[in-house]
Amino acid sequence: MLSKSQIKLITSLKQKKYRQQHGFFVVEGIKTINELLQSNLVLYALYTIESFNINAKEEVLISEADLKRISFLTTPNKALAIFKIPESKSIDAEDFIVALDAVRDPGNLGTIIRLCDWFGVKNLVCSKETVDCFNPKVIQATMGSITRVNISYVDLVGFLTESKLPIYGAFMDGENIYTKKDIQAGILVMGNEANGVSKEVEALIKEKVSIPRFGELKATESLNVATATAILLSEFKRR
Amino acid sequence: MLSKSQIKLITSLKQKKYRQQHGFFVVEGIKTINELLQSNLVLYALYTIESFNINAKEEVLISEADLKRISFLTTPNKALAIFKIPESKSIDAEDFIVALDAVRDPGNLGTIIRLCDWFGVKNLVCSKETVDCFNPKVIQATMGSITRVNISYVDLVGFLTESKLPIYGAFMDGENIYTKKDIQAGILVMGNEANGVSKEVEALIKEKVSIPRFGELKATESLNVATATAILLSEFKRR
């Protein structure tokens, strides 16, 4: 049985305000929970309809009806866990860094975290306007890779101003990434879904890059920010 | 005012069965509706809270409350239109083709359609198990590019068997796409989110390709099918 206070705590964690207040975030689904259990993250509570056999006092067996009451998903996936939000590590200023300027969609951020993991990018730097990485929809989209990428929320203008790395940014009118020479380890800035990179951040970008369009000219739509990040990271890393 | 039968028709179009029965699909949001109005698609009805000034008898001004009743979105976006499902054109067998083997997620299909448009891929061939491209969530994710890509649902095994083009497929253990030589116009097969390419289709693939992983080895998770499609299409087209 779940107590009223447990249900209240879990439900509150949908909101960033309460995640920050309590220092907890929610993860759902056996596969992702198992990935997080194998990481350095600290488990606070695990509510599940089938035992994980982890011999932990944090595990509480609950009914399917109870899971339905606490789950954030339309179709609950057998278990819901609460983990402590880890302290973010300092950013390795020598390594390749992806920086996000107000990416708002949780699915996009989750996909970008997964891409950083795939391409060995250890540091993801987000402007304060970027969606919270402990948002349940972000966690769901990362498929466990959130444990392998160091994510920091910073004043992006201040961070870029202080950095000594070359700063690249994705723009519609940038230099063709396929033919660009001299690509080095640096910072790759990706902008907001609707408005792209903000004016203040744009002023700090020395190298504007672009993915050429092969389709008909009359179509002006840009690529989705997550797919553009996929293509650009692939280009940076393949060389 | 909306009539009961109008509401019933619109609501039914959430389901593939009724889309096929009536031959209609739903599009929401001013931007996407405007893109579709400029295409060859035939408008059947347009319910909107602000006039599009298109001087069409299909346009019906409705209240916000009415829009909320018919919208498939949590936050309705000013207008909802019904268009006729176009007849699919014959597949250009000489051109580069993307083929999907049971891609199930509407967001992934929508993103892949948008990618085909960007990279000038005119033909997208889907197995019958692939999610319907007139699913409202697919239409939403395509951002209008559905009007510029010819999408066909076929018996994929039969289609590949008859094709004379080279057949490439994305696999975890394929040849490194960055170093692969002799990439030609052909068919690129992408598999299901959970299970990859099916055994029957795999048997028809001559060239298995793979995107190298740069991150830690202990992480075994694959890339999302839409981001993998982005990177592979970029590789095919950049040469």
Short mmCIF file of C-alpha atoms in Angstrom, two decimals:
data_model
loop_
_atom_site.label_atom_id
_atom_site.label_comp_id
_atom_site.label_asym_id
_atom_site.label_seq_id
_atom_site.Cartn_x
_atom_site.Cartn_y
_atom_site.Cartn_z
CA MET A 1 0.00 0.00 0.00
CA LEU A 2 1.14 3.49 -0.81
CA SER A 3 0.67 6.21 1.76
CA LYS A 4 -0.88 9.55 0.88
CA SER A 5 2.42 11.32 1.55
CA GLN A 6 4.29 8.96 -0.80
CA ILE A 7 1.78 9.61 -3.58
CA LYS A 8 1.97 13.35 -2.92
CA LEU A 9 5.78 13.32 -3.12
CA ILE A 10 5.88 11.31 -6.37
CA THR A 11 3.21 13.40 -8.08
CA SER A 12 4.97 16.62 -7.07
CA LEU A 13 8.14 15.46 -8.88
CA LYS A 14 6.49 16.14 -12.23
CA GLN A 15 7.32 19.78 -11.54
CA LYS A 16 10.84 21.20 -11.65
CA LYS A 17 10.16 23.34 -8.57
CA TYR A 18 9.52 20.28 -6.41
CA ARG A 19 12.33 18.26 -7.98
CA GLN A 20 14.71 21.01 -6.93
CA GLN A 21 13.10 21.37 -3.49
CA HIS A 22 13.30 17.63 -2.71
CA GLY A 23 16.42 16.82 -4.75
CA PHE A 24 14.71 13.81 -6.38
CA PHE A 25 13.64 12.76 -9.87
CA VAL A 26 11.44 9.96 -11.22
CA VAL A 27 12.36 7.17 -13.65
CA GLU A 28 9.94 4.64 -15.10
CA GLY A 29 10.32 1.28 -16.83
CA ILE A 30 12.38 -1.77 -15.91
CA LYS A 31 15.05 -1.27 -18.58
CA THR A 32 15.87 2.34 -17.70
CA ILE A 33 15.65 1.73 -13.94
CA ASN A 34 18.08 -1.17 -14.29
CA GLU A 35 20.53 1.04 -16.20
CA LEU A 36 20.32 3.68 -13.47
CA LEU A 37 20.72 1.09 -10.69
CA GLN A 38 24.03 0.12 -12.28
CA SER A 39 25.27 3.73 -12.26
CA ASN A 40 26.55 5.92 -9.42
CA LEU A 41 23.08 7.37 -8.84
CA VAL A 42 21.56 6.94 -5.37
CA LEU A 43 18.20 5.16 -5.22
CA TYR A 44 15.67 6.70 -2.85
CA ALA A 45 12.64 4.49 -3.50
CA LEU A 46 11.55 1.80 -5.96
CA TYR A 47 7.87 0.99 -6.41
CA THR A 48 7.39 -2.10 -8.50
CA ILE A 49 4.88 -4.82 -9.31
CA GLU A 50 7.69 -7.42 -9.70
CA SER A 51 10.76 -7.63 -7.47
CA PHE A 52 14.09 -6.49 -8.99
CA ASN A 53 15.83 -8.94 -6.59
CA ILE A 54 18.22 -6.21 -5.54
CA ASN A 55 17.80 -6.92 -1.82
CA ALA A 56 17.32 -3.24 -1.04
CA LYS A 57 15.12 -1.75 1.66
CA GLU A 58 14.15 0.93 -0.89
CA GLU A 59 12.15 -1.64 -2.90
CA VAL A 60 8.41 -1.67 -2.23
CA LEU A 61 6.14 -4.13 -4.01
CA ILE A 62 2.90 -2.49 -5.09
CA SER A 63 -0.21 -3.46 -7.05
CA GLU A 64 -0.84 -2.54 -10.69
CA ALA A 65 -3.64 -0.26 -9.53
CA ASP A 66 -1.23 1.59 -7.25
CA LEU A 67 1.32 1.90 -10.06
CA LYS A 68 -1.36 3.40 -12.26
CA ARG A 69 -2.04 6.01 -9.57
CA ILE A 70 1.57 7.20 -9.39
CA SER A 71 2.79 6.68 -12.96
CA PHE A 72 3.30 9.67 -15.28
CA LEU A 73 2.78 7.40 -18.30
CA THR A 74 -0.47 6.55 -20.07
CA THR A 75 0.68 2.93 -20.06
CA PRO A 76 2.69 2.34 -16.85
CA ASN A 77 5.73 0.11 -17.31
CA LYS A 78 5.90 -2.21 -14.26
CA ALA A 79 8.02 0.01 -12.00
CA LEU A 80 8.66 3.59 -10.92
CA ALA A 81 11.82 4.66 -9.11
CA ILE A 82 12.90 7.81 -7.33
CA PHE A 83 16.59 8.68 -7.50
CA LYS A 84 18.52 11.51 -5.89
CA ILE A 85 19.54 14.29 -8.28
CA PRO A 86 23.35 14.08 -8.43
CA GLU A 87 25.58 17.11 -7.97
CA SER A 88 26.86 18.19 -11.35
CA LYS A 89 30.55 17.70 -11.88
CA SER A 90 32.77 20.52 -13.06
CA ILE A 91 32.92 20.91 -16.84
CA ASP A 92 36.04 19.56 -18.53
CA ALA A 93 37.07 22.69 -20.41
CA GLU A 94 39.48 20.84 -22.73
CA ASP A 95 37.02 18.38 -24.17
CA PHE A 96 34.43 18.69 -26.95
CA ILE A 97 31.27 20.29 -25.53
CA VAL A 98 27.70 20.57 -26.80
CA ALA A 99 25.90 23.72 -25.60
CA LEU A 100 22.14 24.24 -25.85
CA ASP A 101 20.58 27.68 -26.08
CA ALA A 102 16.99 27.33 -24.79
CA VAL A 103 16.06 23.92 -26.24
CA ARG A 104 12.53 23.52 -24.87
CA ASP A 105 11.22 20.15 -26.01
CA PRO A 106 11.89 17.28 -23.56
CA GLY A 107 12.08 14.72 -26.38
CA ASN A 108 14.71 16.81 -28.18
CA LEU A 109 16.85 17.20 -25.04
CA GLY A 110 16.57 13.46 -24.29
CA THR A 111 17.62 12.59 -27.85
CA ILE A 112 20.57 15.02 -27.68
CA ILE A 113 21.77 13.47 -24.37
CA ARG A 114 21.60 10.03 -26.04
CA LEU A 115 23.58 11.40 -29.01
CA CYS A 116 26.26 12.88 -26.72
CA ASP A 117 26.62 9.45 -25.09
CA TRP A 118 26.89 7.74 -28.50
CA PHE A 119 29.49 10.17 -29.83
CA GLY A 120 31.54 10.26 -26.61
CA VAL A 121 30.69 13.88 -25.77
CA LYS A 122 31.10 13.97 -21.99
CA ASN A 123 29.90 17.50 -21.34
CA LEU A 124 26.53 19.00 -22.20
CA VAL A 125 26.08 22.62 -21.18
CA CYS A 126 22.55 24.07 -21.12
CA SER A 127 21.36 27.66 -20.82
CA LYS A 128 19.04 28.22 -17.86
CA GLU A 129 16.13 28.48 -20.35
CA THR A 130 16.69 24.91 -21.56
CA VAL A 131 14.18 22.29 -20.34
CA ASP A 132 15.23 20.55 -17.09
CA CYS A 133 17.10 17.29 -17.78
CA PHE A 134 15.31 15.60 -14.86
CA ASN A 135 11.93 16.22 -16.47
CA PRO A 136 10.33 12.73 -16.69
CA LYS A 137 9.92 12.99 -20.50
CA VAL A 138 13.61 13.81 -20.90
CA ILE A 139 14.64 10.86 -18.71
CA GLN A 140 12.37 8.58 -20.77
CA ALA A 141 13.95 9.71 -24.05
CA THR A 142 17.56 9.33 -22.84
CA MET A 143 17.21 5.54 -22.48
CA GLY A 144 19.65 5.49 -19.56
CA SER A 145 22.38 7.57 -21.18
CA ILE A 146 21.78 10.42 -18.71
CA THR A 147 24.12 8.56 -16.33
CA ARG A 148 27.03 8.88 -18.78
CA VAL A 149 26.80 12.55 -19.78
CA ASN A 150 27.72 15.42 -17.42
CA ILE A 151 24.94 18.00 -17.77
CA SER A 152 25.36 21.53 -16.39
CA TYR A 153 22.94 24.46 -16.37
CA VAL A 154 24.86 27.70 -16.73
CA ASP A 155 24.64 31.33 -17.75
CA LEU A 156 25.49 30.47 -21.37
CA VAL A 157 26.70 33.94 -22.36
CA GLY A 158 29.08 34.02 -19.36
CA PHE A 159 30.27 30.47 -20.01
CA LEU A 160 31.03 31.10 -23.70
CA THR A 161 32.72 34.43 -22.92
CA GLU A 162 35.14 32.73 -20.52
CA SER A 163 35.86 29.65 -22.66
CA LYS A 164 39.07 29.41 -24.67
CA LEU A 165 37.76 26.68 -27.01
CA PRO A 166 36.67 27.47 -30.59
CA ILE A 167 32.91 28.12 -30.62
CA TYR A 168 30.79 26.65 -33.44
CA GLY A 169 27.10 27.27 -33.88
CA ALA A 170 24.37 25.81 -36.13
CA PHE A 171 22.78 28.38 -38.44
CA MET A 172 20.73 28.23 -41.64
CA ASP A 173 23.28 30.48 -43.37
CA GLY A 174 26.49 29.02 -41.94
CA GLU A 175 29.43 27.47 -43.79
CA ASN A 176 28.77 24.07 -45.41
CA ILE A 177 29.78 21.51 -42.76
CA TYR A 178 30.65 18.92 -45.44
CA THR A 179 33.35 21.05 -47.03
CA LYS A 180 34.52 23.08 -44.02
CA LYS A 181 38.21 22.65 -43.19
CA ASP A 182 39.98 22.84 -39.84
CA ILE A 183 37.31 21.50 -37.54
CA GLN A 184 38.77 21.14 -34.04
CA ALA A 185 37.53 20.04 -30.65
CA GLY A 186 35.42 22.90 -29.40
CA ILE A 187 31.96 23.94 -28.34
CA LEU A 188 28.98 23.27 -30.63
CA VAL A 189 26.03 25.57 -29.88
CA MET A 190 22.52 24.47 -30.92
CA GLY A 191 19.61 26.90 -30.70
CA ASN A 192 15.96 26.96 -29.72
CA GLU A 193 13.39 25.00 -31.79
CA ALA A 194 11.50 28.06 -33.05
CA ASN A 195 13.99 30.92 -32.84
CA GLY A 196 17.41 29.32 -33.26
CA VAL A 197 20.41 30.79 -31.45
CA SER A 198 19.71 34.00 -29.50
CA LYS A 199 21.33 37.30 -30.54
CA GLU A 200 23.48 37.50 -27.37
CA VAL A 201 24.89 34.00 -27.92
CA GLU A 202 25.27 34.51 -31.69
CA ALA A 203 27.61 37.45 -31.00
CA LEU A 204 30.03 35.01 -29.30
CA ILE A 205 30.07 32.41 -32.09
CA LYS A 206 33.12 32.59 -34.35
CA GLU A 207 32.27 29.71 -36.68
CA LYS A 208 28.76 29.40 -38.10
CA VAL A 209 28.10 26.02 -39.67
CA SER A 210 25.20 24.69 -41.72
CA ILE A 211 23.86 21.39 -43.07
CA PRO A 212 23.23 21.79 -46.82
CA ARG A 213 19.74 21.19 -48.09
CA PHE A 214 19.29 18.80 -51.03
CA GLY A 215 15.51 19.04 -51.40
CA GLU A 216 13.39 21.53 -53.34
CA LEU A 217 14.16 25.19 -52.70
CA LYS A 218 10.60 26.31 -52.11
CA ALA A 219 10.54 24.38 -48.84
CA THR A 220 12.02 26.61 -46.18
CA GLU A 221 11.51 24.48 -43.10
CA SER A 222 14.63 23.79 -41.05
CA LEU A 223 15.74 20.44 -39.64
CA ASN A 224 14.62 19.45 -36.14
CA VAL A 225 17.27 20.46 -33.56
CA ALA A 226 17.91 16.86 -32.46
CA THR A 227 18.43 15.55 -36.02
CA ALA A 228 20.64 18.56 -36.83
CA THR A 229 22.71 17.77 -33.72
CA ALA A 230 22.99 14.14 -34.89
CA ILE A 231 24.35 15.16 -38.30
CA LEU A 232 26.74 17.80 -36.93
CA LEU A 233 28.15 15.53 -34.19
CA SER A 234 28.65 12.82 -36.81
CA GLU A 235 30.57 15.32 -38.97
CA PHE A 236 32.75 16.54 -36.08
CA LYS A 237 33.56 13.01 -34.93
CA ARG A 238 34.10 11.25 -38.28
CA ARG A 239 37.21 13.28 -39.14
CA MET B 1 -21.57 26.00 -34.40
CA LEU B 2 -20.43 22.51 -35.12
CA SER B 3 -22.96 19.81 -35.80
CA LYS B 4 -22.86 16.47 -34.02
CA SER B 5 -22.08 14.69 -37.27
CA GLN B 6 -19.13 17.02 -37.97
CA ILE B 7 -17.70 16.35 -34.51
CA LYS B 8 -18.24 12.63 -34.96
CA LEU B 9 -16.44 12.64 -38.33
CA ILE B 10 -13.45 14.60 -37.03
CA THR B 11 -13.06 12.50 -33.89
CA SER B 12 -13.24 9.28 -35.93
CA LEU B 13 -10.23 10.42 -38.01
CA LYS B 14 -7.93 9.72 -35.06
CA GLN B 15 -8.22 6.08 -36.13
CA LYS B 16 -6.62 4.64 -39.27
CA LYS B 17 -9.71 2.54 -39.98
CA TYR B 18 -11.92 5.63 -40.31
CA ARG B 19 -9.27 7.63 -42.18
CA GLN B 20 -9.23 4.88 -44.78
CA GLN B 21 -13.03 4.56 -44.81
CA HIS B 22 -13.63 8.29 -45.32
CA GLY B 23 -10.42 9.07 -47.24
CA PHE B 24 -9.66 12.08 -45.02
CA PHE B 25 -6.97 13.11 -42.56
CA VAL B 26 -6.68 15.90 -39.97
CA VAL B 27 -4.06 18.65 -39.76
CA GLU B 28 -3.77 21.20 -36.96
CA GLY B 29 -2.01 24.53 -36.56
CA ILE B 30 -1.93 27.59 -38.80
CA LYS B 31 1.61 27.05 -40.08
CA THR B 32 1.15 23.45 -41.19
CA ILE B 33 -2.35 24.08 -42.60
CA ASN B 34 -0.96 26.98 -44.65
CA GLU B 35 1.79 24.74 -46.05
CA LEU B 36 -0.78 22.13 -47.04
CA LEU B 37 -3.10 24.74 -48.59
CA GLN B 38 -0.24 25.70 -50.90
CA SER B 39 0.24 22.09 -52.02
CA ASN B 40 -1.79 19.91 -54.38
CA LEU B 41 -3.83 18.47 -51.52
CA VAL B 42 -7.59 18.94 -51.63
CA LEU B 43 -9.18 20.74 -48.66
CA TYR B 44 -12.42 19.23 -47.39
CA ALA B 45 -13.09 21.43 -44.35
CA LEU B 46 -11.30 24.10 -42.32
CA TYR B 47 -12.47 24.93 -38.80
CA THR B 48 -10.73 28.00 -37.47
CA ILE B 49 -11.05 30.72 -34.84
CA GLU B 50 -9.48 33.30 -37.21
CA SER B 51 -10.17 33.53 -40.93
CA PHE B 52 -7.40 32.37 -43.29
CA ASN B 53 -8.79 34.82 -45.89
CA ILE B 54 -8.74 32.10 -48.51
CA ASN B 55 -12.27 32.86 -49.72
CA ALA B 56 -13.23 29.18 -49.63
CA LYS B 57 -16.61 27.73 -48.81
CA GLU B 58 -14.77 25.03 -46.84
CA GLU B 59 -13.78 27.58 -44.18
CA VAL B 60 -15.97 27.63 -41.06
CA LEU B 61 -15.31 30.10 -38.23
CA ILE B 62 -15.74 28.44 -34.85
CA SER B 63 -15.29 29.40 -31.20
CA GLU B 64 -12.28 28.46 -29.08
CA ALA B 65 -14.55 26.19 -27.05
CA ASP B 66 -15.60 24.35 -30.22
CA LEU B 67 -11.98 24.01 -31.32
CA LYS B 68 -11.13 22.51 -27.95
CA ARG B 69 -13.89 19.93 -28.49
CA ILE B 70 -12.52 18.72 -31.84
CA SER B 71 -8.76 19.20 -31.41
CA PHE B 72 -6.49 16.18 -30.88
CA LEU B 73 -3.95 18.42 -29.12
CA THR B 74 -3.75 19.27 -25.42
CA THR B 75 -3.22 22.89 -26.47
CA PRO B 76 -5.24 23.50 -29.67
CA ASN B 77 -3.50 25.70 -32.22
CA LYS B 78 -6.17 28.07 -33.66
CA ALA B 79 -7.33 25.85 -36.53
CA LEU B 80 -8.07 22.28 -37.60
CA ALA B 81 -8.36 21.21 -41.22
CA ILE B 82 -9.54 18.08 -42.96
CA PHE B 83 -7.81 17.19 -46.22
CA LYS B 84 -8.45 14.37 -48.68
CA ILE B 85 -5.88 11.56 -48.57
CA PRO B 86 -4.12 11.77 -51.97
CA GLU B 87 -3.59 8.74 -54.16
CA SER B 88 0.00 7.62 -53.86
CA LYS B 89 2.09 8.08 -56.97
CA SER B 90 4.08 5.25 -58.45
CA ILE B 91 7.55 4.83 -56.98
CA ASP B 92 10.43 6.15 -59.07
CA ALA B 93 12.56 3.02 -59.18
CA GLU B 94 15.68 4.84 -60.37
CA ASP B 95 15.93 7.31 -57.52
CA PHE B 96 17.36 7.00 -54.00
CA ILE B 97 14.70 5.41 -51.76
CA VAL B 98 14.31 5.14 -47.98
CA ALA B 99 12.44 1.99 -46.87
CA LEU B 100 11.03 1.49 -43.36
CA ASP B 101 10.56 -1.97 -41.86
CA ALA B 102 7.86 -1.59 -39.17
CA VAL B 103 8.76 1.81 -37.71
CA ARG B 104 6.01 2.24 -35.10
CA ASP B 105 6.50 5.60 -33.42
CA PRO B 106 4.60 8.48 -35.10
CA GLY B 107 7.24 11.03 -34.06
CA ASN B 108 9.98 8.92 -35.66
CA LEU B 109 8.07 8.54 -38.94
CA GLY B 110 7.30 12.28 -39.00
CA THR B 111 10.96 13.13 -38.43
CA ILE B 112 12.05 10.69 -41.16
CA ILE B 113 9.60 12.25 -43.66
CA ARG B 114 11.05 15.68 -42.80
CA LEU B 115 14.57 14.29 -43.31
CA CYS B 116 13.63 12.82 -46.73
CA ASP B 117 12.34 16.24 -47.75
CA TRP B 118 15.55 17.95 -46.54
CA PHE B 119 17.86 15.50 -48.30
CA GLY B 120 15.83 15.42 -51.52
CA VAL B 121 14.69 11.81 -51.14
CA LYS B 122 11.45 11.75 -53.13
CA ASN B 123 10.33 8.20 -52.34
CA LEU B 124 9.66 6.73 -48.91
CA VAL B 125 8.52 3.10 -48.94
CA CYS B 126 6.94 1.68 -45.78
CA SER B 127 6.15 -1.91 -44.82
CA LYS B 128 2.48 -2.47 -44.00
CA GLU B 129 3.46 -2.71 -40.29
CA THR B 130 4.81 0.86 -40.30
CA VAL B 131 2.66 3.48 -38.55
CA ASP B 132 0.19 5.25 -40.89
CA CYS B 133 1.62 8.49 -42.29
CA PHE B 134 -1.77 10.20 -41.93
CA ASN B 135 -1.77 9.58 -38.17
CA PRO B 136 -2.22 13.09 -36.64
CA LYS B 137 1.03 12.81 -34.64
CA VAL B 138 2.97 11.97 -37.81
CA ILE B 139 1.45 14.92 -39.67
CA GLN B 140 2.33 17.20 -36.74
CA ALA B 141 5.98 16.05 -36.77
CA THR B 142 6.43 16.42 -40.54
CA MET B 143 5.97 20.22 -40.39
CA GLY B 144 4.40 20.25 -43.85
CA SER B 145 7.00 18.15 -45.61
CA ILE B 146 4.49 15.33 -46.11
CA THR B 147 3.36 17.19 -49.25
CA ARG B 148 6.82 16.84 -50.83
CA VAL B 149 7.60 13.17 -50.21
CA ASN B 150 5.87 10.32 -52.04
CA ILE B 151 4.97 7.74 -49.37
CA SER B 152 3.89 4.22 -50.34
CA TYR B 153 2.82 1.29 -48.17
CA VAL B 154 3.96 -1.96 -49.75
CA ASP B 155 4.78 -5.59 -49.11
CA LEU B 156 8.41 -4.75 -48.31
CA VAL B 157 9.81 -8.24 -49.00
CA GLY B 158 8.13 -8.29 -52.41
CA PHE B 159 9.25 -4.74 -53.21
CA LEU B 160 12.90 -5.41 -52.32
CA THR B 161 12.90 -8.71 -54.17
CA GLU B 162 11.79 -7.02 -57.38
CA SER B 163 14.03 -3.95 -57.11
CA LYS B 164 17.23 -3.73 -59.17
CA LEU B 165 18.79 -1.01 -56.96
CA PRO B 166 21.55 -1.82 -54.44
CA ILE B 167 19.97 -2.44 -51.03
CA TYR B 168 21.61 -0.97 -47.92
CA GLY B 169 20.42 -1.57 -44.37
CA ALA B 170 21.29 -0.13 -40.95
CA PHE B 171 22.67 -2.70 -38.51
CA MET B 172 24.67 -2.54 -35.28
CA ASP B 173 27.33 -4.79 -36.83
CA GLY B 174 27.42 -3.36 -40.35
CA GLU B 175 30.35 -1.83 -42.20
CA ASN B 176 31.56 1.57 -40.92
CA ILE B 177 29.62 4.13 -42.99
CA TYR B 178 32.40 6.71 -42.63
CA THR B 179 34.99 4.58 -44.39
CA LYS B 180 32.77 2.56 -46.73
CA LYS B 181 33.60 2.98 -50.40
CA ASP B 182 31.35 2.78 -53.46
CA ILE B 183 28.13 4.15 -52.02
CA GLN B 184 25.61 4.51 -54.84
CA ALA B 185 22.02 5.63 -55.19
CA GLY B 186 19.96 2.77 -53.84
CA ILE B 187 17.52 1.75 -51.15
CA LEU B 188 18.31 2.42 -47.48
CA VAL B 189 16.34 0.14 -45.13
CA MET B 190 15.78 1.24 -41.51
CA GLY B 191 14.33 -1.19 -38.96
CA ASN B 192 11.87 -1.24 -36.10
CA GLU B 193 12.64 0.73 -32.89
CA ALA B 194 12.94 -2.32 -30.65
CA ASN B 195 13.83 -5.18 -32.97
CA GLY B 196 15.69 -3.60 -35.89
CA VAL B 197 15.33 -5.07 -39.38
CA SER B 198 13.26 -8.27 -39.58
CA LYS B 199 14.88 -11.58 -40.60
CA GLU B 200 12.95 -11.78 -43.90
CA VAL B 201 14.06 -8.31 -44.94
CA GLU B 202 17.61 -8.82 -43.67
CA ALA B 203 18.00 -11.74 -46.07
CA LEU B 204 17.51 -9.32 -48.99
CA ILE B 205 20.06 -6.73 -47.83
CA LYS B 206 23.39 -6.91 -49.62
CA GLU B 207 25.15 -4.06 -47.84
CA LYS B 208 24.92 -3.73 -44.06
CA VAL B 209 26.08 -0.35 -42.79
CA SER B 210 26.67 0.97 -39.29
CA ILE B 211 27.34 4.27 -37.50
CA PRO B 212 30.45 3.87 -35.33
CA ARG B 213 30.08 4.49 -31.62
CA PHE B 214 32.55 6.86 -29.96
CA GLY B 215 31.29 6.66 -26.38
CA GLU B 216 32.09 4.17 -23.62
CA LEU B 217 31.82 0.53 -24.59
CA LYS B 218 29.76 -0.56 -21.61
CA ALA B 219 26.79 1.34 -22.96
CA THR B 220 25.05 -0.90 -25.46
CA GLU B 221 22.05 1.22 -26.32
CA SER B 222 21.54 1.91 -30.02
CA LEU B 223 20.75 5.24 -31.63
CA ASN B 224 17.13 6.25 -32.14
CA VAL B 225 15.93 5.26 -35.66
CA ALA B 226 15.22 8.87 -36.71
CA THR B 227 18.66 10.15 -35.64
CA ALA B 228 20.33 7.13 -37.29
CA THR B 229 18.41 7.93 -40.50
CA ALA B 230 19.61 11.55 -40.25
CA ILE B 231 23.26 10.51 -40.01
CA LEU B 232 23.05 7.86 -42.76
CA LEU B 233 21.19 10.13 -45.21
CA SER B 234 23.77 12.83 -44.55
CA GLU B 235 26.55 10.32 -45.34
CA PHE B 236 24.86 9.11 -48.54
CA LYS B 237 24.20 12.64 -49.77
CA ARG B 238 27.46 14.40 -48.83
CA ARG B 239 29.55 12.36 -51.28
#
